[in-house]
mmCIF file of C-alpha atoms and ligand atoms in Angstrom:
data_model
loop_
_atom_site.group_PDB
_atom_site.id
_atom_site.type_symbol
_atom_site.label_atom_id
_atom_site.label_comp_id
_atom_site.label_asym_id
_atom_site.label_seq_id
_atom_site.Cartn_x
_atom_site.Cartn_y
_atom_site.Cartn_z
ATOM 1 C CA MET A 1 64.895 28.993 -178.131
ATOM 2 C CA LYS A 2 66.454 25.744 -176.650
ATOM 3 C CA HIS A 3 66.271 25.411 -172.887
ATOM 4 C CA TRP A 4 69.250 23.831 -170.951
ATOM 5 C CA THR A 5 68.958 20.013 -170.803
ATOM 6 C CA GLU A 6 69.420 18.042 -167.447
ATOM 7 C CA THR A 7 72.968 17.261 -168.541
ATOM 8 C CA ASP A 8 73.593 20.941 -169.107
ATOM 9 C CA PHE A 9 72.379 21.753 -165.620
ATOM 10 C CA GLU A 10 74.370 19.023 -164.013
ATOM 11 C CA GLN A 11 77.619 20.416 -165.755
ATOM 12 C CA GLY A 12 76.733 23.795 -164.836
ATOM 13 C CA LEU A 13 76.260 22.886 -161.181
ATOM 14 C CA TYR A 14 79.695 21.218 -161.002
ATOM 15 C CA GLY A 15 81.581 23.981 -162.880
ATOM 16 C CA LEU A 16 81.774 21.889 -166.064
ATOM 17 C CA LYS A 17 79.824 24.267 -168.326
ATOM 18 C CA ASP A 18 80.047 28.060 -168.200
ATOM 19 C CA ARG A 19 77.087 30.313 -168.174
ATOM 20 C CA ASP A 20 76.137 30.957 -171.780
ATOM 21 C CA ALA A 21 74.030 33.348 -173.877
ATOM 22 C CA HIS A 22 70.900 31.272 -173.353
ATOM 23 C CA LEU A 23 71.231 31.446 -169.628
ATOM 24 C CA ASP A 24 71.502 35.161 -169.761
ATOM 25 C CA GLU A 25 68.262 35.551 -171.779
ATOM 26 C CA CYS A 26 66.210 32.802 -170.293
ATOM 27 C CA PRO A 27 64.708 33.498 -166.812
ATOM 28 C CA GLU A 28 63.364 30.015 -166.745
ATOM 29 C CA CYS A 29 66.646 28.262 -166.933
ATOM 30 C CA ARG A 30 68.307 30.819 -164.604
ATOM 31 C CA GLY A 31 65.595 30.087 -162.084
ATOM 32 C CA GLU A 32 66.070 26.257 -162.405
ATOM 33 C CA LEU A 33 69.836 26.584 -161.959
ATOM 34 C CA GLU A 34 69.204 28.743 -158.857
ATOM 35 C CA ARG A 35 66.884 25.985 -157.569
ATOM 36 C CA LEU A 36 69.430 23.208 -158.056
ATOM 37 C CA THR A 37 72.178 25.268 -156.480
ATOM 38 C CA GLN A 38 69.889 25.829 -153.382
ATOM 39 C CA GLU A 39 69.118 22.207 -153.352
ATOM 40 C CA ARG A 40 72.970 21.359 -153.310
ATOM 41 C CA ARG A 41 73.472 23.713 -150.476
ATOM 42 C CA ARG A 42 70.762 22.077 -148.508
ATOM 43 C CA VAL A 43 72.184 18.662 -149.010
ATOM 44 C CA ALA A 44 75.627 19.828 -148.013
ATOM 45 C CA ALA A 45 74.429 20.978 -144.754
ATOM 46 C CA GLN A 46 73.311 17.446 -143.883
ATOM 47 C CA PRO A 47 73.807 15.522 -141.645
ATOM 48 C CA GLU A 48 73.701 16.984 -138.133
ATOM 49 C CA VAL A 49 76.610 15.658 -135.981
ATOM 50 C CA SER A 50 75.915 14.950 -132.434
ATOM 51 C CA ARG A 51 77.279 17.653 -129.989
ATOM 52 C CA GLU A 52 78.458 15.036 -127.371
ATOM 53 C CA PHE A 53 80.474 13.218 -130.252
ATOM 54 C CA LEU A 54 82.103 16.624 -131.287
ATOM 55 C CA GLU A 55 82.956 17.467 -127.563
ATOM 56 C CA ALA A 56 84.502 14.086 -127.093
ATOM 57 C CA GLN A 57 86.449 14.422 -130.316
ATOM 58 C CA ARG A 58 87.864 17.771 -129.005
ATOM 59 C CA ARG A 59 88.748 16.281 -125.642
ATOM 60 C CA ASN A 60 90.736 13.551 -127.547
ATOM 61 C CA ILE A 61 92.530 16.120 -129.554
ATOM 62 C CA TYR A 62 93.433 18.193 -126.508
ATOM 63 C CA ARG A 63 94.680 15.045 -124.742
ATOM 64 C CA ARG A 64 96.810 14.255 -127.836
ATOM 65 C CA LEU A 65 98.189 17.757 -127.922
ATOM 66 C CA GLU A 66 99.405 17.422 -124.456
ATOM 67 C CA GLU A 67 100.851 13.955 -125.187
ATOM 68 C CA PRO A 68 104.409 14.866 -126.667
ATOM 69 C CA ARG A 69 104.851 17.210 -123.518
ATOM 70 C CA ARG A 70 103.940 14.568 -121.163
ATOM 71 C CA ASN A 71 106.004 11.941 -122.805
ATOM 72 C CA TRP A 72 109.045 14.294 -122.684
ATOM 73 C CA VAL A 73 108.365 14.753 -118.882
ATOM 74 C CA ALA A 74 108.207 10.920 -118.490
ATOM 75 C CA TRP A 75 111.354 10.503 -120.511
ATOM 76 C CA ARG A 76 113.186 12.919 -118.515
ATOM 77 C CA TRP A 77 112.403 10.920 -115.479
ATOM 78 C CA VAL A 78 113.544 7.649 -117.097
ATOM 79 C CA ILE A 79 116.710 9.276 -118.283
ATOM 80 C CA SER A 80 117.578 10.920 -115.009
ATOM 81 C CA ALA A 81 116.834 7.476 -113.174
ATOM 82 C CA ALA A 82 119.037 5.568 -115.611
ATOM 83 C CA MET A 83 121.981 8.033 -115.071
ATOM 84 C CA LEU A 84 121.683 7.783 -111.321
ATOM 85 C CA LEU A 85 121.448 3.968 -111.607
ATOM 86 C CA ALA A 86 124.584 3.859 -113.813
ATOM 87 C CA LEU A 87 126.476 6.348 -111.450
ATOM 88 C CA ALA A 88 125.706 4.221 -108.388
ATOM 89 C CA LEU A 89 126.658 1.019 -110.163
ATOM 90 C CA GLY A 90 129.963 2.614 -111.207
ATOM 91 C CA LEU A 91 130.730 3.716 -107.823
ATOM 92 C CA THR A 92 129.996 0.221 -106.416
ATOM 93 C CA LEU A 93 132.119 -1.514 -109.075
ATOM 94 C CA GLN A 94 134.829 1.073 -108.489
ATOM 95 C CA ARG A 95 134.942 0.139 -104.837
ATOM 96 C CA SER A 96 134.749 -3.792 -105.072
ATOM 97 C CA ARG A 97 137.184 -4.010 -107.824
ATOM 98 C CA PRO A 98 140.730 -5.139 -106.324
ATOM 99 C CA THR A 99 143.374 -2.653 -107.143
ATOM 100 C CA ALA A 100 145.931 -4.114 -109.515
ATOM 101 C CA PRO A 101 149.437 -3.457 -108.238
ATOM 102 C CA ALA A 102 151.851 -1.810 -110.499
ATOM 103 C CA ILE A 103 154.288 -3.789 -112.286
ATOM 104 C CA SER A 104 157.701 -2.987 -113.704
ATOM 105 C CA ASP A 105 158.614 -3.214 -117.462
ATOM 106 C CA ASP A 106 160.831 -6.081 -116.782
ATOM 107 C CA GLN A 107 158.104 -8.113 -115.163
ATOM 108 C CA LEU A 108 155.699 -7.212 -118.053
ATOM 109 C CA PHE A 109 158.198 -8.576 -120.703
ATOM 110 C CA SER A 110 158.887 -11.728 -118.781
ATOM 111 C CA ASP A 111 155.153 -12.217 -118.345
ATOM 112 C CA LEU A 112 154.621 -11.773 -122.151
ATOM 113 C CA SER A 113 157.342 -14.148 -123.134
ATOM 114 C CA ARG A 114 155.879 -16.816 -120.903
ATOM 115 C CA MET A 115 152.471 -16.376 -122.398
ATOM 116 C CA GLU A 116 154.010 -16.868 -125.918
ATOM 117 C CA GLN A 117 155.687 -20.037 -125.038
ATOM 118 C CA SER A 118 152.709 -21.522 -123.450
ATOM 119 C CA ALA A 119 150.513 -20.514 -126.382
ATOM 120 C CA GLU A 120 149.743 -24.286 -127.045
ATOM 121 C CA PRO A 121 146.432 -25.394 -125.718
ATOM 122 C CA LYS A 122 147.031 -27.186 -122.423
ATOM 123 C CA ALA A 123 144.904 -30.267 -123.303
ATOM 124 C CA ILE A 124 147.576 -31.203 -126.089
ATOM 125 C CA GLN A 125 150.543 -31.072 -123.578
ATOM 126 C CA PRO A 126 150.057 -34.683 -122.136
ATOM 127 C CA LEU A 127 150.125 -36.096 -125.731
ATOM 128 C CA HIS A 128 153.734 -34.813 -126.207
ATOM 129 C CA SER A 129 154.998 -37.285 -123.597
ATOM 130 C CA LEU A 130 153.917 -40.080 -125.722
ATOM 131 C CA PHE A 131 156.309 -39.041 -128.673
ATOM 132 C CA GLU A 132 159.089 -38.055 -126.487
ATOM 133 C CA GLU A 133 161.871 -40.627 -125.884
ATOM 134 C CA MET B 1 112.978 36.562 -110.713
ATOM 135 C CA GLY B 2 113.462 37.289 -114.363
ATOM 136 C CA VAL B 3 113.405 33.468 -115.189
ATOM 137 C CA MET B 4 110.183 33.012 -113.380
ATOM 138 C CA ALA B 5 108.655 35.961 -114.992
ATOM 139 C CA ASP B 6 109.765 34.598 -118.553
ATOM 140 C CA ARG B 7 108.399 31.221 -117.694
ATOM 141 C CA LEU B 8 105.119 32.654 -116.559
ATOM 142 C CA GLU B 9 104.785 34.796 -119.685
ATOM 143 C CA ALA B 10 105.556 31.946 -121.976
ATOM 144 C CA SER B 11 102.886 29.697 -120.392
ATOM 145 C CA LEU B 12 100.291 32.460 -120.600
ATOM 146 C CA ASP B 13 101.225 32.846 -124.204
ATOM 147 C CA GLY B 14 100.734 29.158 -124.667
ATOM 148 C CA LEU B 15 97.323 29.301 -122.870
ATOM 149 C CA ALA B 16 96.186 32.018 -125.173
ATOM 150 C CA ASP B 17 97.347 30.132 -128.328
ATOM 151 C CA THR B 18 95.459 27.033 -127.086
ATOM 152 C CA ARG B 19 92.326 29.226 -126.425
ATOM 153 C CA GLU B 20 92.626 30.844 -129.845
ATOM 154 C CA PHE B 21 93.185 27.424 -131.537
ATOM 155 C CA GLY B 22 90.278 25.960 -129.548
ATOM 156 C CA SER B 23 87.741 28.411 -130.793
ATOM 157 C CA TRP B 24 88.976 27.993 -134.426
ATOM 158 C CA MET B 25 88.880 24.300 -134.017
ATOM 159 C CA VAL B 26 85.161 24.557 -132.916
ATOM 160 C CA ALA B 27 84.185 26.651 -135.860
ATOM 161 C CA GLU B 28 85.901 24.200 -138.398
ATOM 162 C CA GLN B 29 85.250 20.772 -136.747
ATOM 163 C CA LYS B 30 81.922 19.622 -138.007
ATOM 164 C CA ARG B 31 82.782 20.555 -141.541
ATOM 165 C CA ILE B 32 86.277 18.808 -141.388
ATOM 166 C CA PHE B 33 84.642 15.778 -139.773
ATOM 167 C CA LEU B 34 81.948 15.534 -142.435
ATOM 168 C CA LEU B 35 84.563 16.006 -145.189
ATOM 169 C CA CYS B 36 86.616 13.109 -143.686
ATOM 170 C CA ARG B 37 83.420 10.934 -143.340
ATOM 171 C CA ARG B 38 82.578 11.601 -146.981
ATOM 172 C CA MET B 39 86.108 10.689 -147.955
ATOM 173 C CA LEU B 40 86.550 7.615 -145.724
ATOM 174 C CA GLN B 41 82.845 6.328 -145.578
ATOM 175 C CA ASP B 42 83.474 5.352 -141.944
ATOM 176 C CA VAL B 43 82.591 7.388 -138.902
ATOM 177 C CA GLU B 44 85.349 5.761 -136.530
ATOM 178 C CA GLU B 45 88.139 6.446 -139.222
ATOM 179 C CA ALA B 46 86.812 9.880 -139.954
ATOM 180 C CA ASP B 47 86.896 10.679 -136.196
ATOM 181 C CA SER B 48 90.549 9.658 -136.005
ATOM 182 C CA ALA B 49 91.417 11.356 -139.371
ATOM 183 C CA THR B 50 89.780 14.533 -137.957
ATOM 184 C CA GLN B 51 91.879 14.357 -134.722
ATOM 185 C CA ASP B 52 95.020 13.938 -136.875
ATOM 186 C CA THR B 53 94.154 16.875 -139.067
ATOM 187 C CA PHE B 54 93.821 19.242 -136.048
ATOM 188 C CA LEU B 55 97.070 17.812 -134.459
ATOM 189 C CA LYS B 56 98.915 18.452 -137.629
ATOM 190 C CA ALA B 57 97.454 21.840 -137.878
ATOM 191 C CA TRP B 58 98.533 22.646 -134.270
ATOM 192 C CA LEU B 59 102.061 21.343 -134.804
ATOM 193 C CA ALA B 60 102.405 23.318 -137.954
ATOM 194 C CA LEU B 61 101.067 26.546 -136.315
ATOM 195 C CA LYS B 62 103.785 26.167 -133.690
ATOM 196 C CA ARG B 63 106.408 26.666 -136.296
ATOM 197 C CA PRO B 64 107.009 30.507 -136.558
ATOM 198 C CA GLU B 65 107.070 30.499 -140.468
ATOM 199 C CA SER B 66 103.631 29.317 -140.792
ATOM 200 C CA ARG B 67 101.950 31.933 -138.575
ATOM 201 C CA ASP B 68 100.463 34.084 -141.411
ATOM 202 C CA LEU B 69 97.959 32.066 -143.365
ATOM 203 C CA ASP B 70 95.784 33.905 -145.763
ATOM 204 C CA ASP B 71 93.077 31.273 -145.770
ATOM 205 C CA PRO B 72 93.161 29.031 -142.713
ATOM 206 C CA SER B 73 90.031 27.202 -143.693
ATOM 207 C CA LYS B 74 91.513 26.217 -147.036
ATOM 208 C CA TRP B 75 94.730 25.387 -145.427
ATOM 209 C CA VAL B 76 93.155 22.845 -142.831
ATOM 210 C CA THR B 77 90.929 21.473 -145.700
ATOM 211 C CA ARG B 78 94.183 20.593 -147.497
ATOM 212 C CA ILE B 79 95.503 18.796 -144.388
ATOM 213 C CA ALA B 80 92.280 17.024 -143.980
ATOM 214 C CA ILE B 81 92.185 15.795 -147.590
ATOM 215 C CA ASN B 82 95.784 14.692 -147.461
ATOM 216 C CA THR B 83 95.257 12.864 -144.379
ATOM 217 C CA CYS B 84 92.211 11.063 -145.851
ATOM 218 C CA LEU B 85 94.106 10.310 -149.117
ATOM 219 C CA ASP B 86 96.928 8.726 -147.090
ATOM 220 C CA ARG B 87 94.449 6.633 -145.291
ATOM 221 C CA LEU B 88 92.744 5.508 -148.409
ATOM 222 C CA ARG B 89 96.074 4.575 -150.083
ATOM 223 C CA SER B 90 97.193 2.554 -146.991
ATOM 224 C CA ARG B 91 93.666 0.855 -146.817
ATOM 225 C CA ARG B 92 94.581 -1.081 -149.973
ATOM 226 C CA TRP B 93 96.550 -3.374 -147.902
ATOM 227 C CA GLN B 94 94.189 -3.642 -145.047
ATOM 228 C CA PHE B 95 91.954 -6.367 -146.371
ATOM 229 C CA TRP B 96 90.979 -7.398 -142.938
ATOM 230 C CA ARG B 97 89.619 -3.996 -142.217
ATOM 231 C CA LYS B 98 86.082 -4.293 -140.587
ATOM 232 C CA ARG B 99 83.288 -2.716 -142.463
ATOM 233 C CA PRO B 100 81.583 0.252 -140.809
ATOM 234 C CA HIS B 101 78.507 -0.512 -138.845
ATOM 235 C CA PRO B 102 75.360 1.431 -139.470
ATOM 236 C CA ASP B 103 74.580 1.738 -135.719
ATOM 237 C CA ASP B 104 77.877 3.589 -135.165
ATOM 238 C CA GLU B 105 76.667 6.124 -137.692
ATOM 239 C CA ALA B 106 73.198 6.530 -136.242
ATOM 240 C CA THR B 107 74.557 7.519 -132.798
ATOM 241 C CA VAL B 108 76.819 10.292 -134.266
ATOM 242 C CA LEU B 109 74.898 11.548 -137.422
ATOM 243 C CA SER B 110 71.265 12.623 -137.599
ATOM 244 C CA MET B 111 69.298 14.344 -140.340
ATOM 245 C CA ALA B 112 67.937 17.901 -139.464
ATOM 246 C CA PRO B 113 64.109 17.952 -139.624
ATOM 247 C CA SER B 114 63.155 19.094 -143.125
ATOM 248 C CA ALA B 115 60.831 21.982 -143.883
ATOM 249 C CA ASP B 116 58.647 19.736 -146.009
ATOM 250 C CA PRO B 117 55.457 19.063 -144.210
ATOM 251 C CA ASP B 118 54.831 15.793 -146.136
ATOM 252 C CA ALA B 119 56.394 12.965 -144.153
ATOM 253 C CA GLU B 120 56.669 10.485 -146.943
ATOM 254 C CA ARG B 121 58.405 13.016 -149.136
ATOM 255 C CA GLN B 122 60.785 13.813 -146.184
ATOM 256 C CA VAL B 123 61.775 10.120 -145.843
ATOM 257 C CA MET B 124 62.406 9.870 -149.518
ATOM 258 C CA ALA B 125 64.491 13.097 -149.725
ATOM 259 C CA ARG B 126 66.401 11.683 -146.775
ATOM 260 C CA GLU B 127 67.032 8.447 -148.529
ATOM 261 C CA ILE B 128 68.322 10.076 -151.578
ATOM 262 C CA VAL B 129 70.733 12.138 -149.568
ATOM 263 C CA GLU B 130 72.103 9.156 -147.938
ATOM 264 C CA ARG B 131 72.169 7.086 -151.179
ATOM 265 C CA LEU B 132 74.425 9.785 -152.722
ATOM 266 C CA GLU B 133 76.851 9.624 -149.754
ATOM 267 C CA ARG B 134 77.190 5.893 -150.050
ATOM 268 C CA ALA B 135 77.685 6.143 -153.806
ATOM 269 C CA LEU B 136 80.713 8.305 -153.230
ATOM 270 C CA ASP B 137 82.361 4.822 -152.725
ATOM 271 C CA LYS B 138 82.142 4.161 -156.632
ATOM 272 C CA LEU B 139 84.755 6.995 -157.199
ATOM 273 C CA SER B 140 88.429 6.936 -157.210
ATOM 274 C CA ASN B 141 90.090 8.752 -154.420
ATOM 275 C CA ARG B 142 90.895 11.813 -156.399
ATOM 276 C CA GLN B 143 87.388 11.961 -158.047
ATOM 277 C CA ARG B 144 85.862 11.651 -154.535
ATOM 278 C CA ALA B 145 88.067 14.469 -153.175
ATOM 279 C CA ALA B 146 87.231 16.826 -156.154
ATOM 280 C CA PHE B 147 83.549 15.915 -156.059
ATOM 281 C CA THR B 148 83.248 16.312 -152.237
ATOM 282 C CA LEU B 149 84.842 19.724 -152.329
ATOM 283 C CA ARG B 150 82.615 20.865 -155.080
ATOM 284 C CA HIS B 151 79.256 19.307 -154.048
ATOM 285 C CA TYR B 152 79.477 19.679 -150.241
ATOM 286 C CA GLU B 153 81.859 22.675 -149.812
ATOM 287 C CA ASP B 154 80.763 24.648 -152.945
ATOM 288 C CA ARG B 155 84.420 25.312 -153.952
ATOM 289 C CA SER B 156 85.623 26.736 -157.130
ATOM 290 C CA LEU B 157 87.649 24.649 -159.495
ATOM 291 C CA ALA B 158 90.626 26.913 -158.904
ATOM 292 C CA GLU B 159 90.343 26.326 -155.224
ATOM 293 C CA ILE B 160 89.913 22.536 -155.584
ATOM 294 C CA ALA B 161 93.075 22.706 -157.816
ATOM 295 C CA GLY B 162 94.916 24.520 -155.074
ATOM 296 C CA ILE B 163 93.700 22.122 -152.291
ATOM 297 C CA LEU B 164 94.584 18.872 -154.304
ATOM 298 C CA ASP B 165 97.836 20.459 -155.973
ATOM 299 C CA LEU B 166 96.437 19.706 -159.508
ATOM 300 C CA HIS B 167 95.862 21.596 -162.527
ATOM 301 C CA VAL B 168 92.383 23.047 -163.030
ATOM 302 C CA GLY B 169 92.035 20.910 -166.233
ATOM 303 C CA THR B 170 92.791 17.772 -164.250
ATOM 304 C CA VAL B 171 90.328 18.710 -161.602
ATOM 305 C CA LYS B 172 87.698 19.151 -164.373
ATOM 306 C CA VAL B 173 88.417 15.695 -165.688
ATOM 307 C CA HIS B 174 88.047 14.080 -162.168
ATOM 308 C CA LEU B 175 84.771 15.986 -161.699
ATOM 309 C CA PHE B 176 83.439 15.094 -165.063
ATOM 310 C CA ARG B 177 84.039 11.412 -164.449
ATOM 311 C CA ALA B 178 82.591 11.688 -160.855
ATOM 312 C CA VAL B 179 79.423 13.269 -162.240
ATOM 313 C CA GLU B 180 79.083 10.545 -164.817
ATOM 314 C CA LYS B 181 79.396 7.701 -162.196
ATOM 315 C CA LEU B 182 76.951 9.433 -159.907
ATOM 316 C CA ARG B 183 74.459 10.274 -162.721
ATOM 317 C CA GLU B 184 71.641 8.184 -161.249
ATOM 318 C CA GLU B 185 71.883 9.572 -157.825
ATOM 319 C CA LEU B 186 72.327 13.112 -159.016
ATOM 320 C CA HIS B 187 69.243 12.727 -161.203
ATOM 321 C CA ASP B 188 67.077 11.509 -158.234
ATOM 322 C CA LEU B 189 68.461 14.404 -156.100
ATOM 323 C CA TYR B 190 67.801 17.141 -158.574
ATOM 324 C CA PHE B 191 65.020 16.029 -160.961
ATOM 325 C CA ARG B 192 62.969 13.255 -159.311
ATOM 326 C CA GLU B 193 59.413 13.652 -159.859
ATOM 327 C CA GLY B 194 57.404 15.829 -157.455
ATOM 328 C CA ARG B 195 60.439 17.706 -156.280
ATOM 329 C CA LYS B 196 59.872 20.881 -158.261
HETATM 330 ZN ZN1 ZN C 201 65.868 28.259 -170.992
#
């Protein structure tokens, strides 16, 4: 009867080797596998984590849970303030802007044709006199 | 009047949800934090990853379609592992990252008193446990995840496959490589002279 080796036990512990016929009939190997499993569980329970640390961590989590809501409330204030400011500014501009007098179509056409004629940059105009007889 | 009542009811509902979530978090918190610390090997980063995990869990639970979870513990483990894997991936670019300081660990973590009356053997056992945790650094990200879930959480290969979204065969390969790399530490943990 060949007992399980160290490698067999390691693989058995990590799910890499199934229970076999030997394990079924050998109480010694079964006992050893049980001991190793207990040892692994004992190790897994370590280390202890400080209670203060866990409490502080939970406080941080709650604070962060609240954040999106708080941000939205803050943004609502910012948006409302910006809208009020825009409205006030609009009203002020509206009041201070001189009202343009209505012009007739004829007036508009004559203005446009004058603009076309004087399309040349003003700085060039004095030069024309040099070439004019 | 109706609007006020609705609003009051909604906020009470929210409070009940927060309470329920809070007690579930207390039950899972230490396990998730230790899982993150083993994955990230750094108390500070594990703290932040744990916070991210519960925050993601809370936001996911707020969505009506994710209300009925058959295994919340496995579900939050999956969130935690993915959070850690993301951090490990982005860490590759953070060559300026500071190394964890042992003093940070000492204020947060402590070993429970052992039942062994022999003080010298207690110290040695503690040393082996700590050495194994540090040795997880030798493993690739997926190997570390698979090994941590098996060794510390006693999860079946099928469960690990579900959490990591891998085939059972692939999990076996990761575990096999992890056990190979940790052979020395595992030998000392299980078969060191005088432990039997
Ligand atoms: Zn045997």
